[in-house]
Amino acid sequence: MKRYFEIYLKFLAQHLKRMLQYRSDFLIGAGSFLFIQASGILFMVLIFQQIPDLNGWSLTEMMFLYGYFQLPRGIDHLLTDNIWLIPTKVRRGEIDRYLLRPINPLFQLVIERFQIEAFGELIVGVALMIYTIPLLNIDLTVWTVLLGLLFIILGSLIYTSIKLITASIGFWVINSMPIMTTVYNIADFSKYPTTIFPKVIQYTVTYLIPFAFVSFLPATALLNRSNGLEILLGSVIAVSVLSIAAYRLWVLGLKSYQSVGS
Amino acid sequence: MIEAKHISKSFVKYEKEKGLIGMIKGFVNAKKVIKKAVDNVSFTIQEGEVIGYIGANGAGKSTTIKMLTGILTPTSGEILVDGIIPYKDRVRNARNIGVVFGQRTQLWWDLPLVESFSILKEIYQVSNEDYKARMEMFEDVLQLSEFIKSPVRTLSLGQRMRADIAASLLHNPKVLYLDEPTIGLDVNAKLKMRQAIKTMNKTFKTTVILTTHDLDDIEELCNRILIIDNGKIIYDGALSDIKTKYGSDTKVSFVLKEAWTDFVDLAHLMEVDPKDIIVKVDEDKLEIGFDKRILSVAHVAQVIMKNYEVTDLKIMETDIESIVSRIYNEGKVNVSND
Ligand SMILES: Nc1ncnc2c1ncn2[C@@H]1O[C@H](COP(=O)(O)OP(=O)(O)OP(=O)(O)O)[C@@H](O)[C@H]1O
Ligand SMILES: [Mg+2]
């Protein structure tokens, strides 16, 4: 465990060094993310000039939800973005190297990349939290803060697990990118109250591909619209099932990995 | 140290038919084609041996190496490397081995070389003293310092290969697998590479398995060779044995004054069986291959010169290159006709 931690730190130091070296790259990357987010928020503000509330959600609450959504997404994006490359690496035989070193292959894969552009999402998320929380009736008790942080961690794990599941399909299917992007885009529903969508979508994002646990359901809990403990329990179950399934699938993929001719 | 028992590896490919209908058909029920890349291969390798693993392109060398290193699971058969089944216990096996694939670096593309080494030191938990001693040795043999601060992606092929071999040796592995470690290297770089391999083998009794298409590597380094053809081992033994067996092969090539057109039966003229000589003709060039124990160079030259006007003549004794080429062509090693 200590060894893993030290290896991680070494990579982190290198990534940060590179970030400083290519400062402009980082600024452009994070800037473009900021821009995408800003236009998303602007869109919401414009809609709310026409209507007072959306299915019982005020503009401020919507903005809270939108910001909260960015946090687990940003963390997942920052730390585990290399999982996206699994299908490509399988196709090119680049998984070989992970199988030749005496540390966990998934760990090796993940630490190779640190997606600093994700700071764009994190900055927006934090800014919206700072702006909206004082305007909402959220009691900042130890419990709510703890719950909020816990949901963020669980939410990132949901993201990562779903990403790993779809990426591992690449061990068996040559072009799995469409599956990955489709599933990943379903997460966008969780940016808004899922109750505004048809039932099919609500059920899908709650039980099937449970992105609702990433931000919508936690937000209802934090806004005192639902029972925090229930949502937490649901989230823990979702994370357990998904992460075990994801890791199993990845290991199964490694077993059937055929490399390439060389 | 290494024991392979009847290992085979098959790859499944789905053959697609041409055209739109073929595509649809393939979608519903693609034709399964099974390619046996390695076919019932067995061998035992002792500690400290340096094995040359050779064979034509596509013979199954890399596939074997990938099974030995634990990347691929054999379709059938069993492998033990230092008592460990590599593809079942990858992490434990990985501590004992060093691997270089000449085609592709194992290092981190964007990291400066020195950082890669420091991360590998952590991964394999190499002590500070060992690390220092080994880096000094690498410096002696491979001269890494001129590019050690550069990111791996900026290294030239030869530099990268030197870096890769150093990386594979950092933790002093018991077994070293080298799949084409000298591919694309210049003469000097090849010498350095061989020197590094020799040094490790001498100093630490490292067991080495080496695949290469450069037979000088084999002559320089290996005391035993395995030849694989179409997935099957066709020879396992000393290089010297093959040399004595095939070393009597000789070729004489003539340049004639006029193109050779009369197609006379040369075997008849030389009073030997037609299968004892190999004749190749290209306009005015005539090449005759034979076994020195059956025919003498003098006799062959005499017969040809008596019948044709010869402007030039060259005698070629067999080198290891042509021996191996002959074995690849025949797909077997003749041990019987001694
Ligand atoms: N991952 C794979 N999927 C399908 N077929 C493969 C795969 N790897 C190798 N093969 C096939 O198996 C056979 C042996 O390949 P291998 O790479 O072991 O050859 P090799 O002896 O290393 O050849 P070379 O000298 O060209 O490197 C080839 O016919 C190749 O097409
Ligand atoms: Mg090969």
XYZ file of C-alpha atoms and ligand atoms in Angstrom:
632
model
C 0.000 0.000 0.000
C 2.785 2.398 0.911
C 4.562 1.460 -2.291
C 1.461 2.276 -4.337
C 1.132 5.590 -2.587
C 4.734 6.487 -3.307
C 4.480 5.497 -6.925
C 1.368 7.616 -7.186
C 3.136 10.605 -5.699
C 5.984 10.228 -8.165
C 3.589 10.286 -11.076
C 1.674 13.175 -9.614
C 4.871 15.196 -9.273
C 5.694 14.506 -12.909
C 2.211 15.437 -14.063
C 2.299 18.691 -12.144
C 5.746 19.478 -13.459
C 4.480 18.977 -16.955
C 1.440 21.089 -16.246
C 3.702 23.976 -15.271
C 5.844 23.378 -18.304
C 2.920 23.490 -20.665
C 0.975 26.129 -18.805
C -0.731 27.456 -21.912
C -2.022 23.990 -22.828
C -3.527 23.670 -19.418
C -5.093 27.109 -19.544
C -6.604 26.456 -22.945
C -7.926 23.067 -21.828
C -9.418 24.283 -18.563
C -10.631 27.466 -20.249
C -12.590 25.596 -22.868
C -14.223 23.499 -20.158
C -15.101 26.661 -18.281
C -16.631 28.055 -21.438
C -18.785 24.971 -21.998
C -19.978 25.144 -18.423
C -20.686 28.867 -18.612
C -22.860 28.407 -21.672
C -24.727 25.617 -19.869
C -25.473 27.940 -16.985
C -26.438 30.790 -19.274
C -28.899 28.500 -20.996
C -30.514 27.712 -17.684
C -30.750 31.374 -16.704
C -32.426 32.162 -20.028
C -34.998 29.417 -19.577
C -35.814 30.638 -16.107
C -36.606 34.091 -17.441
C -39.615 32.492 -19.097
C -40.758 30.262 -16.250
C -40.705 30.737 -12.454
C -39.739 27.182 -11.639
C -39.224 23.822 -13.284
C -41.172 21.016 -11.703
C -40.785 22.692 -8.343
C -37.100 23.552 -8.814
C -36.041 27.187 -8.618
C -33.180 28.626 -10.631
C -30.890 28.665 -7.589
C -31.637 25.043 -6.835
C -31.031 24.149 -10.458
C -27.711 25.927 -10.302
C -26.830 24.096 -7.116
C -27.603 20.808 -8.814
C -25.646 21.797 -11.891
C -22.625 22.730 -9.782
C -22.863 19.658 -7.593
C -22.918 17.540 -10.739
C -19.533 18.930 -11.792
C -17.729 17.755 -8.664
C -17.814 13.942 -8.953
C -17.541 14.271 -12.695
C -14.481 16.507 -12.362
C -12.812 14.183 -9.854
C -13.403 11.148 -12.026
C -12.231 13.073 -15.042
C -9.123 14.312 -13.255
C -7.981 10.998 -11.869
C -9.140 8.161 -14.102
C -9.463 9.557 -17.581
C -6.984 7.016 -18.958
C -9.689 4.345 -18.663
C -11.140 5.823 -21.852
C -8.088 4.550 -23.671
C -8.538 0.883 -22.742
C -10.183 -0.113 -26.043
C -7.457 1.628 -28.031
C -4.750 0.053 -25.920
C -6.291 -3.381 -26.362
C -6.413 -2.940 -30.102
C -2.788 -1.835 -30.217
C -1.520 -4.485 -27.819
C -0.481 -1.845 -25.328
C -1.959 -3.730 -22.390
C 1.126 -5.985 -22.541
C 3.221 -3.667 -20.444
C 0.774 -3.584 -17.544
C 0.973 -7.346 -17.316
C 4.739 -7.328 -17.030
C 5.160 -5.321 -13.851
C 4.566 -6.494 -10.325
C 1.830 -4.017 -9.483
C -1.881 -3.929 -10.166
C -2.472 -3.429 -13.908
C -5.454 -1.100 -13.465
C -3.467 1.068 -11.092
C -0.673 1.321 -13.634
C -3.104 2.314 -16.332
C -4.884 4.933 -14.287
C -1.841 6.750 -12.942
C -0.423 7.317 -16.377
C -2.687 10.259 -16.913
C -3.813 13.156 -14.843
C -6.407 15.143 -16.739
C -5.760 18.633 -15.474
C -8.363 20.173 -17.748
C -10.838 18.720 -15.274
C -9.999 21.665 -13.045
C -12.323 23.575 -15.362
C -15.230 21.458 -14.124
C -14.093 21.527 -10.525
C -13.755 25.297 -10.515
C -17.257 25.749 -11.894
C -18.596 23.228 -9.387
C -16.978 24.868 -6.399
C -17.941 28.363 -7.559
C -21.580 27.382 -7.946
C -21.538 25.758 -4.484
C -20.138 28.910 -2.934
C -22.692 31.042 -4.749
C -25.808 28.952 -4.219
C -25.472 27.413 -0.741
C -25.973 30.701 1.165
C -29.102 31.370 -0.922
C -30.668 27.980 -0.197
C -32.055 26.595 3.012
C -29.256 24.112 3.546
C -28.173 23.810 7.172
C -24.432 23.561 7.160
C -24.164 20.996 9.923
C -21.352 18.492 10.237
C -23.784 15.868 8.997
C -24.757 17.645 5.774
C -21.159 18.575 4.963
C -20.049 15.004 5.590
C -22.968 13.666 3.585
C -22.185 16.078 0.755
C -18.546 14.988 0.609
C -19.452 11.319 0.880
C -21.860 11.668 -2.039
C -19.133 13.281 -4.089
C -16.768 10.355 -3.462
C -19.481 7.763 -4.137
C -20.536 9.696 -7.217
C -17.030 9.669 -8.644
C -16.857 5.940 -8.006
C -20.110 5.452 -9.918
C -18.648 7.394 -12.805
C -15.403 5.463 -12.753
C -17.114 2.079 -12.492
C -19.491 2.742 -15.361
C -16.578 3.992 -17.435
C -14.560 0.881 -16.630
C -17.467 -1.398 -17.539
C -18.007 0.215 -20.909
C -14.264 0.448 -21.583
C -13.720 -3.224 -20.743
C -16.199 -4.172 -23.448
C -13.313 -3.184 -25.698
C -11.624 -6.483 -24.852
C -14.290 -8.287 -26.860
C -15.677 -5.697 -29.262
C -13.389 -3.948 -31.685
C -15.145 -0.613 -31.801
C -16.609 0.047 -28.393
C -16.278 3.825 -28.475
C -19.954 4.432 -29.432
C -21.087 2.412 -26.410
C -18.765 4.359 -24.148
C -19.833 7.788 -25.318
C -23.531 6.905 -25.329
C -23.451 5.674 -21.764
C -21.299 8.569 -20.663
C -23.711 11.055 -22.182
C -26.587 9.540 -20.213
C -24.888 11.101 -17.207
C -25.996 14.504 -18.505
C -29.560 13.727 -17.408
C -28.306 13.947 -13.865
C -27.386 17.595 -14.390
C -31.099 18.389 -14.165
C -33.877 17.124 -11.911
C -34.572 13.718 -13.434
C -38.229 14.162 -12.543
C -38.645 16.498 -15.517
C -37.884 13.584 -17.865
C -40.157 10.718 -18.936
C -40.458 7.729 -16.566
C -38.297 5.498 -18.774
C -35.376 7.828 -18.366
C -35.990 8.229 -14.668
C -35.891 4.495 -14.121
C -32.892 4.030 -16.390
C -30.738 6.558 -14.579
C -31.847 5.374 -11.156
C -31.702 1.614 -11.439
C -29.983 0.628 -14.658
C -27.183 3.106 -15.202
C -27.514 4.867 -11.876
C -26.177 8.292 -12.744
C -29.015 9.778 -10.686
C -26.957 8.854 -7.624
C -24.122 11.011 -8.861
C -25.862 14.331 -8.363
C -29.640 14.499 -8.632
C -30.536 12.224 -5.724
C -27.755 13.533 -3.450
C -28.911 17.070 -4.235
C -32.476 16.249 -3.191
C -31.067 14.877 0.054
C -28.947 17.942 0.708
C -31.857 20.234 -0.125
C -34.000 18.346 2.386
C -36.308 17.079 -0.307
C -35.635 13.451 0.487
C -34.262 11.207 3.180
C -30.474 11.493 3.167
C -29.922 8.088 4.739
C -32.042 6.322 2.148
C -30.217 7.976 -0.698
C -26.891 7.206 0.947
C -27.835 3.571 1.301
C -28.920 3.441 -2.340
C -25.694 5.072 -3.387
C -23.559 2.663 -1.380
C -25.398 -0.296 -2.903
C -25.031 1.122 -6.390
C -21.318 1.738 -5.901
C -20.684 -1.715 -4.456
C -22.478 -3.537 -7.233
C -21.005 -1.413 -9.988
C -17.429 -1.351 -8.797
C -17.291 -5.089 -8.193
C -18.865 -5.767 -11.573
C -16.515 -3.321 -13.266
C -13.381 -4.755 -11.706
C -14.483 -8.321 -12.460
C -15.137 -7.442 -16.069
C -11.730 -5.810 -16.382
C -10.005 -8.875 -14.897
C -12.005 -11.121 -17.200
C -10.925 -8.927 -20.084
C -7.277 -9.263 -19.110
C -7.714 -13.024 -19.087
C -9.026 -13.116 -22.607
C -6.623 -10.452 -23.818
C -4.870 -11.703 -26.935
C -2.251 -8.993 -27.433
C -1.233 -8.387 -31.059
C 1.293 -9.999 -33.365
C 4.824 -8.697 -32.947
C 14.423 -22.475 -14.417
C 11.906 -22.590 -17.248
C 9.780 -25.533 -18.145
C 7.295 -25.540 -20.991
C 5.177 -28.641 -21.331
C 3.239 -29.159 -24.555
C 2.157 -25.554 -24.850
C -0.083 -24.466 -27.698
C -1.682 -21.150 -28.492
C -4.463 -20.668 -30.980
C -5.832 -17.347 -32.096
C -9.376 -17.122 -33.266
C -9.984 -14.870 -36.201
C -13.263 -14.101 -37.863
C -12.921 -14.145 -41.580
C -14.996 -11.598 -43.418
C -16.325 -12.127 -46.867
C -16.087 -9.404 -49.431
C -18.883 -7.067 -50.429
C -22.083 -5.931 -48.794
C -23.707 -9.348 -48.690
C -20.529 -10.790 -47.238
C -20.572 -8.100 -44.597
C -24.140 -8.884 -43.603
C -23.410 -12.584 -43.642
C -20.344 -11.977 -41.517
C -22.423 -10.012 -39.081
C -24.828 -12.859 -38.564
C -22.411 -15.692 -38.642
C -18.774 -14.925 -39.227
C -16.532 -17.719 -40.350
C -14.292 -18.737 -37.510
C -10.707 -19.374 -38.460
C -8.356 -20.827 -35.910
C -4.688 -20.054 -36.280
C -2.363 -22.258 -34.298
C 0.526 -19.885 -33.624
C 2.313 -22.232 -31.238
C 1.775 -25.945 -31.562
C 2.681 -28.404 -28.830
C 5.995 -26.886 -27.843
C 8.083 -28.316 -25.007
C 11.485 -27.369 -23.647
C 13.420 -27.062 -20.417
C 15.872 -24.273 -19.764
C 18.422 -24.326 -16.945
C 19.518 -21.390 -14.866
C 22.217 -19.317 -16.549
C 21.590 -20.581 -20.071
C 21.446 -18.138 -22.950
C 18.968 -19.453 -25.485
C 18.584 -18.206 -29.025
C 15.012 -18.609 -30.195
C 14.862 -18.299 -33.934
C 12.417 -18.882 -36.720
C 11.026 -17.175 -39.810
C 8.524 -14.306 -39.620
C 5.273 -15.465 -38.111
C 6.768 -18.711 -36.813
C 5.488 -18.141 -33.293
C 8.454 -16.688 -31.412
C 6.790 -13.643 -29.933
C 3.705 -15.662 -29.069
C 5.871 -18.094 -27.105
C 7.615 -15.237 -25.304
C 4.253 -13.719 -24.426
C 3.138 -16.973 -22.858
C 6.384 -17.345 -20.930
C 6.099 -13.795 -19.602
C 2.458 -14.251 -18.596
C 0.868 -11.846 -21.069
C -0.947 -14.656 -22.866
C -2.525 -17.764 -21.428
C -1.710 -20.921 -23.404
C -4.679 -22.608 -25.039
C -3.282 -25.848 -23.653
C -0.168 -27.041 -21.891
C 1.657 -25.703 -18.900
C 4.531 -23.363 -18.119
C 6.588 -23.062 -14.966
C 9.104 -20.274 -14.526
C 11.071 -20.569 -11.317
C 8.199 -22.577 -9.885
C 5.540 -20.020 -10.823
C 2.831 -20.315 -13.470
C 3.338 -16.958 -15.188
C -0.161 -16.360 -16.580
C -1.829 -17.360 -13.295
C 0.434 -15.517 -10.907
C 1.424 -12.540 -12.952
C 2.516 -10.222 -10.207
C 4.798 -12.750 -8.507
C 6.230 -13.817 -11.841
C 6.812 -10.216 -12.868
C 9.220 -9.705 -9.968
C 11.503 -12.394 -11.382
C 11.632 -11.378 -14.982
C 12.865 -8.605 -17.228
C 11.321 -8.132 -20.658
C 12.327 -6.160 -23.719
C 10.184 -6.044 -26.820
C 12.367 -4.396 -29.419
C 9.287 -3.294 -31.323
C 7.806 -1.310 -28.514
C 9.100 0.450 -25.445
C 8.020 -0.552 -21.950
C 8.947 2.876 -20.635
C 6.669 5.825 -20.034
C 6.547 7.805 -23.212
C 6.368 11.294 -21.736
C 8.558 10.889 -18.676
C 12.257 11.744 -18.645
C 14.248 8.535 -18.666
C 15.686 9.165 -15.229
C 12.155 9.458 -13.799
C 11.174 6.187 -15.423
C 14.086 4.539 -13.668
C 13.200 6.083 -10.361
C 9.612 4.835 -10.702
C 10.824 1.368 -11.640
C 13.076 1.438 -8.596
C 9.972 2.032 -6.506
C 7.888 -0.595 -8.307
C 10.493 -3.312 -7.873
C 11.651 -1.970 -4.516
C 15.299 -1.870 -5.449
C 17.466 -0.710 -2.552
C 19.455 2.504 -2.857
C 22.808 0.717 -2.946
C 21.703 -1.749 -5.616
C 20.182 1.034 -7.628
C 23.377 3.027 -7.546
C 25.578 0.071 -8.389
C 23.390 -0.953 -11.300
C 23.086 2.511 -12.731
C 26.868 2.688 -12.705
C 27.109 -0.605 -14.495
C 24.585 0.512 -17.114
C 26.560 3.692 -17.569
C 29.677 1.617 -18.208
C 28.104 -0.640 -20.764
C 25.235 1.330 -22.257
C 26.197 4.989 -21.749
C 22.817 6.331 -20.805
C 23.910 9.628 -19.297
C 23.890 11.542 -22.560
C 20.115 11.245 -22.786
C 18.967 10.306 -19.322
C 17.179 13.610 -18.768
C 15.239 13.461 -22.043
C 11.666 12.240 -22.278
C 11.553 8.741 -23.738
C 9.560 9.883 -26.760
C 12.482 12.044 -27.894
C 15.072 9.243 -27.864
C 16.397 7.720 -31.046
C 15.638 4.054 -31.648
C 19.077 2.919 -30.498
C 18.999 5.102 -27.392
C 15.526 3.894 -26.546
C 16.559 0.291 -26.913
C 19.525 0.827 -24.614
C 17.185 2.480 -22.138
C 14.737 -0.401 -22.405
C 17.352 -3.021 -21.741
C 18.653 -1.092 -18.749
C 15.094 -0.796 -17.440
C 14.558 -4.519 -17.817
C 17.685 -5.235 -15.776
C 17.215 -2.717 -13.006
C 15.763 -5.236 -10.575
C 18.289 -7.915 -11.474
C 15.748 -10.392 -12.846
C 16.379 -14.113 -12.789
C 15.106 -14.471 -16.329
C 15.512 -11.997 -19.142
C 13.277 -12.222 -22.209
C 14.476 -10.287 -25.216
C 12.255 -10.190 -28.287
C 14.327 -8.702 -31.084
C 16.464 -6.480 -28.873
C 18.853 -5.496 -31.647
C 16.297 -4.593 -34.303
C 17.281 -1.411 -36.085
C 20.487 -0.885 -34.119
C 23.735 0.260 -35.692
C 26.857 -1.873 -35.408
C 28.121 -0.145 -32.274
C 24.803 -0.170 -30.513
C 24.489 -3.887 -31.232
C 27.864 -4.507 -29.664
C 26.839 -2.561 -26.571
C 23.596 -4.453 -26.306
C 25.358 -7.800 -26.551
C 27.922 -6.645 -24.017
C 25.178 -5.756 -21.550
C 23.524 -9.144 -21.969
C 26.830 -10.964 -21.543
C 27.760 -8.983 -18.467
C 24.465 -9.719 -16.728
C 24.625 -13.381 -17.621
C 28.216 -13.722 -16.344
C 27.767 -11.676 -13.190
C 24.349 -12.826 -12.018
C 23.785 -16.080 -13.875
C 20.759 -14.467 -15.491
C 18.883 -16.866 -17.728
C 18.318 -15.274 -21.135
C 15.905 -16.096 -23.928
C 16.524 -14.104 -27.028
C 14.659 -13.952 -30.313
C 16.369 -12.271 -33.205
C 16.755 -12.240 -36.939
C 20.387 -11.240 -36.591
C 22.323 -14.468 -36.434
C 25.447 -12.689 -35.250
C 23.556 -12.102 -32.011
C 23.107 -15.833 -31.750
C 26.711 -16.660 -32.549
C 27.936 -14.083 -30.068
C 25.624 -14.921 -27.201
C 23.901 -18.257 -27.293
C 25.114 -21.685 -26.368
C 21.876 -23.317 -27.382
C 19.281 -22.566 -30.005
C 15.653 -23.453 -30.477
C 14.291 -23.228 -33.980
C 10.563 -22.849 -34.408
C 8.736 -23.235 -37.655
C 5.012 -22.878 -38.117
C 4.516 -23.125 -34.383
C 6.529 -26.306 -33.964
C 10.006 -26.682 -32.529
C 12.126 -28.220 -35.246
C 15.497 -28.007 -33.558
C 16.727 -27.824 -30.002
C 20.450 -28.099 -29.483
C 23.860 -26.526 -29.797
C 24.587 -24.110 -32.583
C 27.823 -25.954 -33.297
C 25.951 -29.184 -34.068
C 23.916 -27.539 -36.759
C 27.024 -25.993 -38.168
C 28.837 -29.292 -38.534
C 25.732 -30.882 -39.937
C 25.097 -28.263 -42.589
C 28.526 -26.676 -42.775
C 29.551 -28.860 -45.678
C 27.094 -27.058 -47.904
C 28.958 -25.154 -50.551
C 27.976 -22.967 -53.450
C 29.957 -22.084 -56.519
C 28.674 -19.340 -58.747
C 29.852 -18.744 -62.259
C 29.420 -15.864 -64.630
C 29.269 -17.243 -68.146
C 30.220 -15.476 -71.317
C 26.846 -16.208 -72.838
C 23.456 -16.829 -71.300
C 22.920 -20.409 -70.251
C 20.328 -21.821 -72.621
C 21.063 -25.450 -73.355
C 19.717 -26.882 -70.100
C 22.005 -29.897 -70.066
C 21.740 -32.275 -67.196
C 24.564 -31.054 -64.969
C 24.124 -33.850 -62.474
C 24.740 -36.300 -65.227
C 27.861 -34.483 -66.315
C 29.171 -34.487 -62.769
C 28.163 -38.087 -62.280
C 25.979 -37.508 -59.214
C 22.350 -38.003 -58.328
C 20.208 -35.024 -59.488
C 19.030 -34.390 -55.927
C 22.593 -33.874 -54.758
C 23.001 -30.576 -56.529
C 20.929 -27.434 -56.603
C 21.208 -25.429 -59.785
C 20.093 -21.851 -60.111
C 20.270 -19.988 -63.371
C 19.771 -16.336 -64.104
C 20.738 -15.544 -67.708
C 24.527 -15.613 -67.660
C 24.778 -16.441 -63.958
C 24.924 -20.036 -62.887
C 24.962 -21.119 -59.285
C 25.512 -24.656 -58.118
C 24.960 -25.766 -54.559
C 26.207 -29.107 -53.267
C 27.569 -30.977 -50.314
C 31.363 -30.902 -50.082
C 31.379 -34.491 -48.899
C 29.793 -35.671 -52.141
C 31.369 -33.385 -54.681
C 34.537 -31.335 -54.628
C 34.722 -27.704 -55.639
C 37.474 -28.577 -58.074
C 35.346 -31.169 -59.823
C 32.369 -28.849 -60.160
C 34.502 -26.049 -61.524
C 36.247 -28.368 -63.911
C 33.034 -29.748 -65.380
C 31.517 -26.321 -65.894
C 34.658 -24.801 -67.377
C 35.052 -27.681 -69.755
C 31.550 -27.101 -71.136
C 31.198 -23.334 -70.996
C 33.250 -20.230 -71.247
C 33.464 -18.819 -67.747
C 34.372 -15.173 -67.110
C 34.188 -15.182 -63.327
C 33.798 -17.628 -60.489
C 33.143 -17.403 -56.779
C 33.154 -20.067 -54.072
C 30.844 -19.627 -51.081
C 31.193 -21.706 -47.963
C 28.093 -21.867 -45.809
C 27.637 -19.297 -43.147
C 25.097 -19.665 -40.396
C 22.775 -17.360 -42.311
C 22.375 -19.738 -45.221
C 22.150 -22.757 -42.972
C 19.230 -21.199 -41.197
C 17.642 -20.048 -44.415
C 17.831 -23.595 -45.650
C 16.251 -24.920 -42.475
C 13.432 -22.348 -42.703
C 12.814 -23.362 -46.297
C 12.751 -27.031 -45.575
C 10.738 -26.605 -42.403
C 12.698 -29.339 -40.692
C 16.160 -30.201 -39.527
C 17.628 -33.316 -41.004
C 19.382 -35.222 -38.340
C 19.408 -38.571 -40.092
C 21.738 -38.272 -43.092
C 24.994 -38.207 -41.108
N -2.848 -11.338 -31.145
C -2.899 -12.098 -32.227
N -4.091 -12.326 -32.830
C -4.158 -13.110 -33.913
N -3.118 -13.712 -34.501
C -1.906 -13.530 -33.959
C -1.740 -12.708 -32.794
N -0.428 -12.708 -32.462
C 0.182 -13.479 -33.373
N -0.689 -13.984 -34.277
C -0.366 -14.898 -35.381
O 0.407 -15.956 -34.863
C 1.500 -16.258 -35.693
C 2.800 -16.139 -34.932
O 3.041 -14.801 -34.634
P 4.298 -14.326 -33.809
O 4.119 -12.874 -33.536
O 4.484 -15.198 -32.633
O 5.473 -14.554 -34.843
P 7.043 -14.319 -34.685
O 7.707 -15.633 -34.744
O 7.315 -13.473 -33.515
O 7.355 -13.535 -36.032
P 8.324 -12.292 -36.324
O 9.673 -12.848 -36.599
O 7.728 -11.716 -37.568
O 8.275 -11.374 -35.167
C 1.383 -15.337 -36.891
O 0.775 -16.058 -37.934
C 0.489 -14.234 -36.424
O -0.292 -13.751 -37.487
Mg 8.009 -11.501 -33.210
